[in-house]
PDB file of C-alpha atoms in Angstrom:
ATOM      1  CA  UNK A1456     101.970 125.791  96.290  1.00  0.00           C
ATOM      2  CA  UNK A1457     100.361 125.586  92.318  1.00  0.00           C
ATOM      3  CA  UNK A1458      99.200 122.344  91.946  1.00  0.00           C
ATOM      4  CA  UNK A1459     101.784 120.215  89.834  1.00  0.00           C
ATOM      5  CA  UNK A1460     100.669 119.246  86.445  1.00  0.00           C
ATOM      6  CA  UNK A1461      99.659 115.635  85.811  1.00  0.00           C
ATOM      7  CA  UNK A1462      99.587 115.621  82.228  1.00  0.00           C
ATOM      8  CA  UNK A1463     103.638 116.380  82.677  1.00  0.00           C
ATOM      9  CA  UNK A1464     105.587 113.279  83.400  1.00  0.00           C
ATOM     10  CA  UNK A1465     103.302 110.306  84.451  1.00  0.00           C
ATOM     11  CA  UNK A1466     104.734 107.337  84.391  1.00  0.00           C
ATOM     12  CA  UNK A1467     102.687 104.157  82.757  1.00  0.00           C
ATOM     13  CA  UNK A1468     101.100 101.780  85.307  1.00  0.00           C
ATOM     14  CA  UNK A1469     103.469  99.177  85.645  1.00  0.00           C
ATOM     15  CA  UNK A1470     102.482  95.917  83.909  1.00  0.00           C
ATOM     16  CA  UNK A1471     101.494  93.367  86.163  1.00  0.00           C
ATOM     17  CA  UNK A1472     100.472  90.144  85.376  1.00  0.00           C
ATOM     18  CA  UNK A1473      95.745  89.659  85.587  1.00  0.00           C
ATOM     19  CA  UNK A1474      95.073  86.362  87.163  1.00  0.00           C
ATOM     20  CA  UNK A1475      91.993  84.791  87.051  1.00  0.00           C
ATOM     21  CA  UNK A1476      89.397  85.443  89.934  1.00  0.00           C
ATOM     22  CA  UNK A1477      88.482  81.689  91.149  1.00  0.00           C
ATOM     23  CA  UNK A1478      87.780  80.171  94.544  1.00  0.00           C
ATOM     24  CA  UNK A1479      86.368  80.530  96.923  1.00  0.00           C
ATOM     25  CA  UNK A1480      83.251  83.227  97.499  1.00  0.00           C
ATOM     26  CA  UNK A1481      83.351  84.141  93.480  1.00  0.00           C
ATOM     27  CA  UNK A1482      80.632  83.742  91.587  1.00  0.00           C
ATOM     28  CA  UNK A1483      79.606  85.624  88.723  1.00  0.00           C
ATOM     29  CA  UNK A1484      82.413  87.753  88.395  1.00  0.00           C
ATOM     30  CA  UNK A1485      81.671  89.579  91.904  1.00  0.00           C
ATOM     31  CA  UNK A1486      82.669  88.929  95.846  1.00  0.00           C
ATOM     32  CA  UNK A1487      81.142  89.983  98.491  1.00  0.00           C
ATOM     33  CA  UNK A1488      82.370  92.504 101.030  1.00  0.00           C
ATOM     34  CA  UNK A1489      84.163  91.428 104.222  1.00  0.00           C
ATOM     35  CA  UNK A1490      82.981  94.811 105.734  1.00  0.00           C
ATOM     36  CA  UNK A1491      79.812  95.890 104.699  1.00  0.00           C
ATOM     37  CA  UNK A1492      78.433  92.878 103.180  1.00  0.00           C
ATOM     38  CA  UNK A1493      77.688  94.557  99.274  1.00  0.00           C
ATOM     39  CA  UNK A1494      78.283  92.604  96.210  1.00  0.00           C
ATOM     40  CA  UNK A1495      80.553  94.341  94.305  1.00  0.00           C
ATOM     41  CA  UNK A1496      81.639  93.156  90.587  1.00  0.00           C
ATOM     42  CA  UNK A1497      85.185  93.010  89.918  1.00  0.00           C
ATOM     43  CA  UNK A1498      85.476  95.173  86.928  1.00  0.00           C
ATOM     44  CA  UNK A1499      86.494  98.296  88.232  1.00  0.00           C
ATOM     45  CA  UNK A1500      86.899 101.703  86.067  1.00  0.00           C
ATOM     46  CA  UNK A1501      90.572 103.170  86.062  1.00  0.00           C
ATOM     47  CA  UNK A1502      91.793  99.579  87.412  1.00  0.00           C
ATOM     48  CA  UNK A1503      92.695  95.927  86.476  1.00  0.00           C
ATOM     49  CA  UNK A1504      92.743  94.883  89.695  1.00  0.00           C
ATOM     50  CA  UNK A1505      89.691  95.985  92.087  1.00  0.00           C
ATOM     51  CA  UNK A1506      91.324  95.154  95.946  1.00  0.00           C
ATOM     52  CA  UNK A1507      89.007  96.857  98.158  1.00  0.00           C
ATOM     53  CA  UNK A1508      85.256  97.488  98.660  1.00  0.00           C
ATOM     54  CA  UNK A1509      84.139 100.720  96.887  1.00  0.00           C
ATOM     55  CA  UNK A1510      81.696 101.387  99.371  1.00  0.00           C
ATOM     56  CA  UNK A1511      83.916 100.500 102.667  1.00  0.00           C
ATOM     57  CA  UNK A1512      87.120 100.479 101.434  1.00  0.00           C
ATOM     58  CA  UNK A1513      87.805  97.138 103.283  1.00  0.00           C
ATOM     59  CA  UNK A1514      90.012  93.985 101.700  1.00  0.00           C
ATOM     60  CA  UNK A1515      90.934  90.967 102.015  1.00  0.00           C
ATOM     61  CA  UNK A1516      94.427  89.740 102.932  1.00  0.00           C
ATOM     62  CA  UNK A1517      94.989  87.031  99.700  1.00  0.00           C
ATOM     63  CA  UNK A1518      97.393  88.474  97.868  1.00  0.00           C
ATOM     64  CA  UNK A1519     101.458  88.331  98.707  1.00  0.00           C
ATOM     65  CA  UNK A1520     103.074  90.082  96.212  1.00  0.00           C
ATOM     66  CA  UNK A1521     102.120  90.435  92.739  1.00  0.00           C
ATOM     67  CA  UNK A1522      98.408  91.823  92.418  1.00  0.00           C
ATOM     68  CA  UNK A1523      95.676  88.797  91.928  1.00  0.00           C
ATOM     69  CA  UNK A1524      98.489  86.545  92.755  1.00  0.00           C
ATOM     70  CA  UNK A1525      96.437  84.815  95.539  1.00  0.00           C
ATOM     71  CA  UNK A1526      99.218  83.586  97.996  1.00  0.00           C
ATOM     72  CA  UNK A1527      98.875  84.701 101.030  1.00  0.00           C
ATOM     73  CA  UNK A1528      97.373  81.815 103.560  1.00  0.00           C
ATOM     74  CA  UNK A1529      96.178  84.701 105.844  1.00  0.00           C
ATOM     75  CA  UNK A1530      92.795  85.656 104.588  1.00  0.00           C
ATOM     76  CA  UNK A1531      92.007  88.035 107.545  1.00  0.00           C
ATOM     77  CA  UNK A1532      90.345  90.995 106.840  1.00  0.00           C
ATOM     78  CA  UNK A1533      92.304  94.192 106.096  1.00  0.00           C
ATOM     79  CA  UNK A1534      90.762  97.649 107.488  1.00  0.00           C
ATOM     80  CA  UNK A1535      92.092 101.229 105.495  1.00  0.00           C
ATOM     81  CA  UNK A1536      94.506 102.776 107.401  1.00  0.00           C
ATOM     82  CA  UNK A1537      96.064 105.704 105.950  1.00  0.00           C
ATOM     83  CA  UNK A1538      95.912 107.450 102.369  1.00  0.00           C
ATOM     84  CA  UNK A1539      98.975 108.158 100.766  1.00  0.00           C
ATOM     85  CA  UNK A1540     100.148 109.740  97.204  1.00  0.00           C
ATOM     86  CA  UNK A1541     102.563 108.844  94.760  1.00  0.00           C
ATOM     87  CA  UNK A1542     104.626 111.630  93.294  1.00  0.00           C
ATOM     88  CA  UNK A1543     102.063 111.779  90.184  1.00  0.00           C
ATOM     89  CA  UNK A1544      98.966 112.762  92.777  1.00  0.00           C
ATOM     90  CA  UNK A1545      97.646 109.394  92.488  1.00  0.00           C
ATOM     91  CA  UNK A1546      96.031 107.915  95.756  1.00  0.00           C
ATOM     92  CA  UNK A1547      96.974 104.995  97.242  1.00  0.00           C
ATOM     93  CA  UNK A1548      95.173 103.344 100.443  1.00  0.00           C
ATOM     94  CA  UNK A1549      97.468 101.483 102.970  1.00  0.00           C
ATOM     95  CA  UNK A1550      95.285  98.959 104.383  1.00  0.00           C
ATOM     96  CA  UNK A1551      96.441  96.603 107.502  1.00  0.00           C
ATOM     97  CA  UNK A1552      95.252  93.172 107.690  1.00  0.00           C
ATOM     98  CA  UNK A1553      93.694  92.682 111.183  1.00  0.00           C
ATOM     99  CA  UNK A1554      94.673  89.315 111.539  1.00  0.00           C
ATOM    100  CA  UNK A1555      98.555  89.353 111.063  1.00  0.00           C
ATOM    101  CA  UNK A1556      99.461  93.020 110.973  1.00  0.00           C
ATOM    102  CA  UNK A1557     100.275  93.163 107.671  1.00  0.00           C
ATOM    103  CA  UNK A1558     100.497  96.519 105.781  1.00  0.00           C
ATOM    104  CA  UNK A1559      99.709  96.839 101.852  1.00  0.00           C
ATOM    105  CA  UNK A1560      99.232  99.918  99.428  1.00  0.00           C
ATOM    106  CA  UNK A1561      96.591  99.551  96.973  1.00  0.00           C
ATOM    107  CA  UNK A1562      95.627 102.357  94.170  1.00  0.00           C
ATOM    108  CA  UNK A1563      92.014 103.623  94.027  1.00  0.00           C
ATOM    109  CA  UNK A1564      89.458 102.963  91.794  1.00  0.00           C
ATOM    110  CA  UNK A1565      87.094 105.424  89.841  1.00  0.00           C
ATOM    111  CA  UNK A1566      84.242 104.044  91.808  1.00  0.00           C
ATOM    112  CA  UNK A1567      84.972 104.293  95.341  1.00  0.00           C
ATOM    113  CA  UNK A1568      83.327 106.123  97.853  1.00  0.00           C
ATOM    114  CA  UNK A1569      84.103 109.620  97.690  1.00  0.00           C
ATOM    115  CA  UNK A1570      83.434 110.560 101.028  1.00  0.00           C
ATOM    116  CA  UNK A1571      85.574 107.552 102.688  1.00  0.00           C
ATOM    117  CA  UNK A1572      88.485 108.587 100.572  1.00  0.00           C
ATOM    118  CA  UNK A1573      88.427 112.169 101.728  1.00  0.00           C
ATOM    119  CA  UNK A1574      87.643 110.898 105.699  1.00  0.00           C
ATOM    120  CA  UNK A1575      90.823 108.887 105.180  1.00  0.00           C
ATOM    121  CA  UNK A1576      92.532 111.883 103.837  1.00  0.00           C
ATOM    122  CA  UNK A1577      91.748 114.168 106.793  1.00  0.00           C
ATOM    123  CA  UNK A1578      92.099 111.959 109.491  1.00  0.00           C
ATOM    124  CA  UNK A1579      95.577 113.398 110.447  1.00  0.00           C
ATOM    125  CA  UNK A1580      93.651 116.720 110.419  1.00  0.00           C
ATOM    126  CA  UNK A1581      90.807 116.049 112.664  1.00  0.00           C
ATOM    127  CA  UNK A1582      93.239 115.008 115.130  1.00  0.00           C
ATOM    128  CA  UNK A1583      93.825 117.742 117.769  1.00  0.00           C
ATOM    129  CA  UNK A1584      97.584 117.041 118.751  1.00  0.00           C
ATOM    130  CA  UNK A1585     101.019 118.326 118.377  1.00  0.00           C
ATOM    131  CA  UNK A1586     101.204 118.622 114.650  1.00  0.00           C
ATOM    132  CA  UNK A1587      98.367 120.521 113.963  1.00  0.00           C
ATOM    133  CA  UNK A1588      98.948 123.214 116.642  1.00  0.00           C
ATOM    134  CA  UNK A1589     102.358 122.986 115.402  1.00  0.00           C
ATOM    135  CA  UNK A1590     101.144 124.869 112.094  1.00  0.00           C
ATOM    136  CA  UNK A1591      98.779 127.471 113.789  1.00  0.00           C
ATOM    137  CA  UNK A1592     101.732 128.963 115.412  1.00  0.00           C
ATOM    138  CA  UNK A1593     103.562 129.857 112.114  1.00  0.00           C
TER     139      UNK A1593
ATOM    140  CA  UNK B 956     128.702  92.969 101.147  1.00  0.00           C
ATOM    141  CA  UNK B 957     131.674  93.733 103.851  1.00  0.00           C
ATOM    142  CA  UNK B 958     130.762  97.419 103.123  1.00  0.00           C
ATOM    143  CA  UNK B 959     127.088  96.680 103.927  1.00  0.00           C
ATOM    144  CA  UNK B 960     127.797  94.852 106.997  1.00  0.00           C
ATOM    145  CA  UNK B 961     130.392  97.331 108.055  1.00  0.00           C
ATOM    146  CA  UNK B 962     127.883 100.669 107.913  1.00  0.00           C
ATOM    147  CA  UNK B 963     125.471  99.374 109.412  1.00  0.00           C
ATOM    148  CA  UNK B 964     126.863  98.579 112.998  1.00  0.00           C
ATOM    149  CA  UNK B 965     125.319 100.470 116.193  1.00  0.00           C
ATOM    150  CA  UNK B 966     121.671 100.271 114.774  1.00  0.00           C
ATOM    151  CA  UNK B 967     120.786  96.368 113.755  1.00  0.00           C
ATOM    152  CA  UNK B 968     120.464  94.460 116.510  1.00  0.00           C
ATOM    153  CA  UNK B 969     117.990  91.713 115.631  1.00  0.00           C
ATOM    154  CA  UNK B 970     114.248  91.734 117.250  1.00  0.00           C
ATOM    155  CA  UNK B 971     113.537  93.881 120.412  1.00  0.00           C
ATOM    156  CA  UNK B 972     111.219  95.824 122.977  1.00  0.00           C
ATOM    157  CA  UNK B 973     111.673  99.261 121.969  1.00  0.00           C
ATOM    158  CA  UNK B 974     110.542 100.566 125.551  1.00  0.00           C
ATOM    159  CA  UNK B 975     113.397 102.529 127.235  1.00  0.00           C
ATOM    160  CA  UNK B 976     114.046  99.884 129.570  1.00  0.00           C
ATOM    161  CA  UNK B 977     115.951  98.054 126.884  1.00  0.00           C
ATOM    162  CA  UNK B 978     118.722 100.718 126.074  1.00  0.00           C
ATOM    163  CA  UNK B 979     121.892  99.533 128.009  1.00  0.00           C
ATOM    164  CA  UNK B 980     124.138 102.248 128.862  1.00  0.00           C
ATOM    165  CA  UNK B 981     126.493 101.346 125.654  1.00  0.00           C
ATOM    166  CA  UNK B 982     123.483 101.961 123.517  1.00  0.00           C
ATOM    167  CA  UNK B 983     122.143 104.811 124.963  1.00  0.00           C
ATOM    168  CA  UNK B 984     125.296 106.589 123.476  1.00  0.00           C
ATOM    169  CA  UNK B 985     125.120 104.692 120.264  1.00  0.00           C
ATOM    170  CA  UNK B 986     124.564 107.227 116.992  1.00  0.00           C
ATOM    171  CA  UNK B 987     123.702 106.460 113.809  1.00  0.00           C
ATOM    172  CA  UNK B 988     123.987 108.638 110.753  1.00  0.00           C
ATOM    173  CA  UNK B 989     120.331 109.561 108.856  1.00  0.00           C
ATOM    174  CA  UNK B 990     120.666 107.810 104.813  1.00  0.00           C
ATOM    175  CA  UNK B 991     119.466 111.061 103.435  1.00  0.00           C
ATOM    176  CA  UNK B 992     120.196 114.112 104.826  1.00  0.00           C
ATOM    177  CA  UNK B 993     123.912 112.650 106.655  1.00  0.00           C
ATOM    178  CA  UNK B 994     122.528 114.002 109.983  1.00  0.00           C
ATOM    179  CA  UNK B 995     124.196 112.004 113.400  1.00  0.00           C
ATOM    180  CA  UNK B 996     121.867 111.098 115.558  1.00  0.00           C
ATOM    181  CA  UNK B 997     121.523 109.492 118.769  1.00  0.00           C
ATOM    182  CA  UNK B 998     119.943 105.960 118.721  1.00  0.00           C
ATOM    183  CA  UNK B 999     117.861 107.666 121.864  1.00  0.00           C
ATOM    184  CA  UNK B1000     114.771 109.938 121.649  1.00  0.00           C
ATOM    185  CA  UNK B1001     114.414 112.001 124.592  1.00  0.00           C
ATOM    186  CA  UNK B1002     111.512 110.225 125.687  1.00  0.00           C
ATOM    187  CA  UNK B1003     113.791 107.067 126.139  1.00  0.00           C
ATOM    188  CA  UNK B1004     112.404 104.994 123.755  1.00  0.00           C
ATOM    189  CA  UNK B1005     114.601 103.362 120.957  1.00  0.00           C
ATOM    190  CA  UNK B1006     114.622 105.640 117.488  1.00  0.00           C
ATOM    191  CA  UNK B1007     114.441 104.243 114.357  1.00  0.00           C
ATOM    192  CA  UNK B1008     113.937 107.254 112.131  1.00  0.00           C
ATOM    193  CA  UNK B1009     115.425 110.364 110.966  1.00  0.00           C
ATOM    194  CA  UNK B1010     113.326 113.243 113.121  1.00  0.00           C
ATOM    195  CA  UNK B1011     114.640 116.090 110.430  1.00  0.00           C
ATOM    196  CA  UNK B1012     113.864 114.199 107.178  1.00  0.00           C
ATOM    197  CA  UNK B1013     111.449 110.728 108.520  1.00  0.00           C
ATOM    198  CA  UNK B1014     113.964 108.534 106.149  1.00  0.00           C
ATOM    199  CA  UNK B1015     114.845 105.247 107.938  1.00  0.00           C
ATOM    200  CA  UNK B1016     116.517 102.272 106.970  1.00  0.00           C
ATOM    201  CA  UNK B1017     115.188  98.624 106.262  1.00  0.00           C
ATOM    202  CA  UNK B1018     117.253  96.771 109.011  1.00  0.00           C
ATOM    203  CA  UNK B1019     114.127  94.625 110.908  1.00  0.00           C
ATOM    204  CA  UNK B1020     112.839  92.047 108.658  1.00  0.00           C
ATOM    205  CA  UNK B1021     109.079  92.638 109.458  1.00  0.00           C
ATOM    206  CA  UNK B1022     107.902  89.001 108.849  1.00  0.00           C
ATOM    207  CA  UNK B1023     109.698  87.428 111.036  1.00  0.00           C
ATOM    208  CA  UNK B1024     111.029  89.996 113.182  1.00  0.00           C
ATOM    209  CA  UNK B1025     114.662  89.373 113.046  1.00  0.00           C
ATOM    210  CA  UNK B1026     117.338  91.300 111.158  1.00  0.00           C
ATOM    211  CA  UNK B1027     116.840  92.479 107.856  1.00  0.00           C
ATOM    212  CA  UNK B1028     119.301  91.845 104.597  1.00  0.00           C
ATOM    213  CA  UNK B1029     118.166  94.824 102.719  1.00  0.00           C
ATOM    214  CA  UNK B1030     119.035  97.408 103.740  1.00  0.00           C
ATOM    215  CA  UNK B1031     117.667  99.980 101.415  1.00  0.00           C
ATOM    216  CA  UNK B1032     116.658 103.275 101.998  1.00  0.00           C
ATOM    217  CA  UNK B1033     112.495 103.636 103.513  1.00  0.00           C
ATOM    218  CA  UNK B1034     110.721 106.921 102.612  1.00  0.00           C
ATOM    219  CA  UNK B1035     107.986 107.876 104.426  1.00  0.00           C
ATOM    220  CA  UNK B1036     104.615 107.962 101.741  1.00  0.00           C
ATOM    221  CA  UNK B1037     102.278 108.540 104.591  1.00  0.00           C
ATOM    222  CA  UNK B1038     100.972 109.312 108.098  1.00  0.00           C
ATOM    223  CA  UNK B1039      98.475 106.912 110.081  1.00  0.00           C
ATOM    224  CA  UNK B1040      96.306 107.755 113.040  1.00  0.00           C
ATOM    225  CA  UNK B1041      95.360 104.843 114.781  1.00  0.00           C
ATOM    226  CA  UNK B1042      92.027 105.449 116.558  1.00  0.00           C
ATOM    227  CA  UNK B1043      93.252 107.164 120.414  1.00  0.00           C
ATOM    228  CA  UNK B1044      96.881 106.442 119.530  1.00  0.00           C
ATOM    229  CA  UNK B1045      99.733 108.100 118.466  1.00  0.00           C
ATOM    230  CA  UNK B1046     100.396 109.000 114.522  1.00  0.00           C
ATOM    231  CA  UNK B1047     102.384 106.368 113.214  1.00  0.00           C
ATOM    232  CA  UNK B1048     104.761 107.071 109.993  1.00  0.00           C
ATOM    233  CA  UNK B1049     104.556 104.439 107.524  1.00  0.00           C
ATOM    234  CA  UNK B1050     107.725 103.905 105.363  1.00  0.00           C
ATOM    235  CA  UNK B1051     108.227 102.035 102.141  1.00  0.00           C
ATOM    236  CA  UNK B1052     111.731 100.485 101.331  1.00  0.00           C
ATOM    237  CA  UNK B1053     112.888 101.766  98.105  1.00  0.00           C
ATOM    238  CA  UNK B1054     114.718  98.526  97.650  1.00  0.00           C
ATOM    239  CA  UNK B1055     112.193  95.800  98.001  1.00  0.00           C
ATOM    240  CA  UNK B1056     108.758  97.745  98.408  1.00  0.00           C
ATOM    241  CA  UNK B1057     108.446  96.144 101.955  1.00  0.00           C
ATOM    242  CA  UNK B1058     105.935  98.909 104.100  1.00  0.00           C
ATOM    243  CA  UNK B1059     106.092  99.019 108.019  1.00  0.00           C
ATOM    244  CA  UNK B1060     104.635 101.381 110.600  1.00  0.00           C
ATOM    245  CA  UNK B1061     106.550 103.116 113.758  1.00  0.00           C
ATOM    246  CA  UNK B1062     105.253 105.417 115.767  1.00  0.00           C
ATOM    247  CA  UNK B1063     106.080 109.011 115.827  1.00  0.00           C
ATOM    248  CA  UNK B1064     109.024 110.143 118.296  1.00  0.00           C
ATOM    249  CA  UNK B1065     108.578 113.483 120.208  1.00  0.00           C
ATOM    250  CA  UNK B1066     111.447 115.553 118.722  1.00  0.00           C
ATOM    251  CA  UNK B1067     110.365 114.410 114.820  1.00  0.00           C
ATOM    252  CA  UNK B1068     109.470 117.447 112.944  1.00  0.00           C
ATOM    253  CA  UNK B1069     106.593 118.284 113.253  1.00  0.00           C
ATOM    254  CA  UNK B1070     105.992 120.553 109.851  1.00  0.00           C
ATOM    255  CA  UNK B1071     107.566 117.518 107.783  1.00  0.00           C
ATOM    256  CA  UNK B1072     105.436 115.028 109.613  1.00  0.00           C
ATOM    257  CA  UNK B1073     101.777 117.926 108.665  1.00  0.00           C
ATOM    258  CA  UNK B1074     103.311 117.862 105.374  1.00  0.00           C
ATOM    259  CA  UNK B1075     103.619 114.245 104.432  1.00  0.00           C
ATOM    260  CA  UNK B1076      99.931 114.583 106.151  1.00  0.00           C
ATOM    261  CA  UNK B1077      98.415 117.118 104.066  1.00  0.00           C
ATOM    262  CA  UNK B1078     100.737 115.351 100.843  1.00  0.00           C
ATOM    263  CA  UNK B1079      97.105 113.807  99.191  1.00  0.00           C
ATOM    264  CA  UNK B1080      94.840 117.291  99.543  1.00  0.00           C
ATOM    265  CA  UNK B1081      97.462 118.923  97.231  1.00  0.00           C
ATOM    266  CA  UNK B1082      95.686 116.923  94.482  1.00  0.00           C
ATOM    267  CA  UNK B1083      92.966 115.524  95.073  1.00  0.00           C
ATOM    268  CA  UNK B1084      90.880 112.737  92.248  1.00  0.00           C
ATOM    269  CA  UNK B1085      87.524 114.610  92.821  1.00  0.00           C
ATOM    270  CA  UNK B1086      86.858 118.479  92.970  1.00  0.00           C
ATOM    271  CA  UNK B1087      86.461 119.589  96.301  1.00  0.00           C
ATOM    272  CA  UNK B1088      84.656 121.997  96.406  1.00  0.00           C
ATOM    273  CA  UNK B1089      81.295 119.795  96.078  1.00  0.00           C
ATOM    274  CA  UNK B1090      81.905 118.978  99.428  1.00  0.00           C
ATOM    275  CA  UNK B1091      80.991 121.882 100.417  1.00  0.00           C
ATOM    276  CA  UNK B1092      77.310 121.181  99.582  1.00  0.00           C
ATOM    277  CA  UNK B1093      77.066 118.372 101.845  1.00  0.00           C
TER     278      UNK B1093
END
């Protein structure tokens, strides 16, 4: 299959309200990682809203709905799951929150890790069952 | 809203075990008809557990209200965006609700195509956000 063309139809990030990062663990326009433990800064490139660890990929179950909204009471951590794309191409990482089960899809930013992305990616490869045999015997 | 409570009979039926042990004989020959592609199906995969997805197409329908666990007033339809492999479990679909954006997980069924199910999988390494190929240096 050609690889569709993403300077076709892409449709505008949706606008979303950008809260103000206070509370708890902020300081100095940065948090620290629930995983890994690295400061990270919240100004992300390609992104208003940086969600997960670049390095790690993990987050941080405080928002409900809207992006930076803060409401969730849960605060458990949330571990990458699955990668998934929107119609455009554009990644998306489905995290689930360890502590209540939660799922969430959050975009990727210009500085994550590489590597993690693409081991998310090929998970369902790696994974010697059904599926996979199912397309050696075509 | 008598429509919506009318077509949606055999399959809502408000928080459950989905082992086999829980089909009574009425619902063990209780169909439903798949949102998308119109196919009938029996609420029964042949492994005895309790289906909740199309296996032809993956589409399902938001019916289980995930945050509380009882019945759902949505709805909508819920197309699969991507496939999950827990670590030694089975691949789970994850489905968003085009109505409300709600995400949930269910695990794969045994007759559920399996080329659909590789291709939702594979969906992401069409286009990737980073060449490739330098991974082949590492």
């Amino acid at each position: 299959m050609p690889r569709r063309s993403v300077r076709g139809g892409r449709r505008p990030q949706r606008a979303k309200p950008v809260r103000e990062h206070r509370g708890e663990g902020v300081r100095g326009g940065a948090f620290r990682c629930v995983g890994c433990r690295l400061d990270v800064p919240f100004d992300a490139p390609g992104t208003a809203h940086r969600n997960h660890c670049p390095h790690c990929l993990a987050s941080l179950h405080v928002d409900l709905r809207v992006p930076g909204d803060r409401a969730a009471d849960c605060r458990g951590r949330m571990a990458p799951l699955s990668m998934s794309a929107r119609p455009d191409g554009e990644w998306l990482v489905i995290h689930h929150c360890l502590a209540c089960g939660d799922l969430s899809a959050n975009r990727i930013a210009g500085d994550d890790n590489a590597l993690a992305l693409l081991r998310l990616a090929v998970r369902p490869l790696s994974d010697p069952t059904v599926p996979v045999r199912a397309l050696m015997s075509l | 809203m008598s429509t919506h409570e009318h077509d949606r009979s055999p399959h809502d039926r408000g928080p459950r075990d989905r082992g086999p042990r829980d089909l009574s004989p009425h619902s063990r020959a209780a169909t439903f008809t798949c949102v998308r592609c119109g196919l009938t199906l029996n609420e029964a995969a042949p492994d005895g557990a309790r289906r909740d997805h199309c296996p032809s197409c993956l589409h399902s329908r938001h019916l289980t209200d995930h945050v509380d666990g009882g019945p759902s007033d949505c709805g909508g339809r819920m197309v699969p965006i991507s496939v999950a492999v827990p670590r030694g479990g089975d691949w789970r679909v994850i489905h968003r609700c085009v109505r409300c954006d709600e995400l949930t997980s269910t695990p794969i069924r045994g007759d559920d195509n399996q080329l659909v199910l590789m291709r939702l999988a594979v969906r992401p390494l069409a286009q990737p956000p980073f060449p490739l190929e330098a991974f082949g240096d590492l």
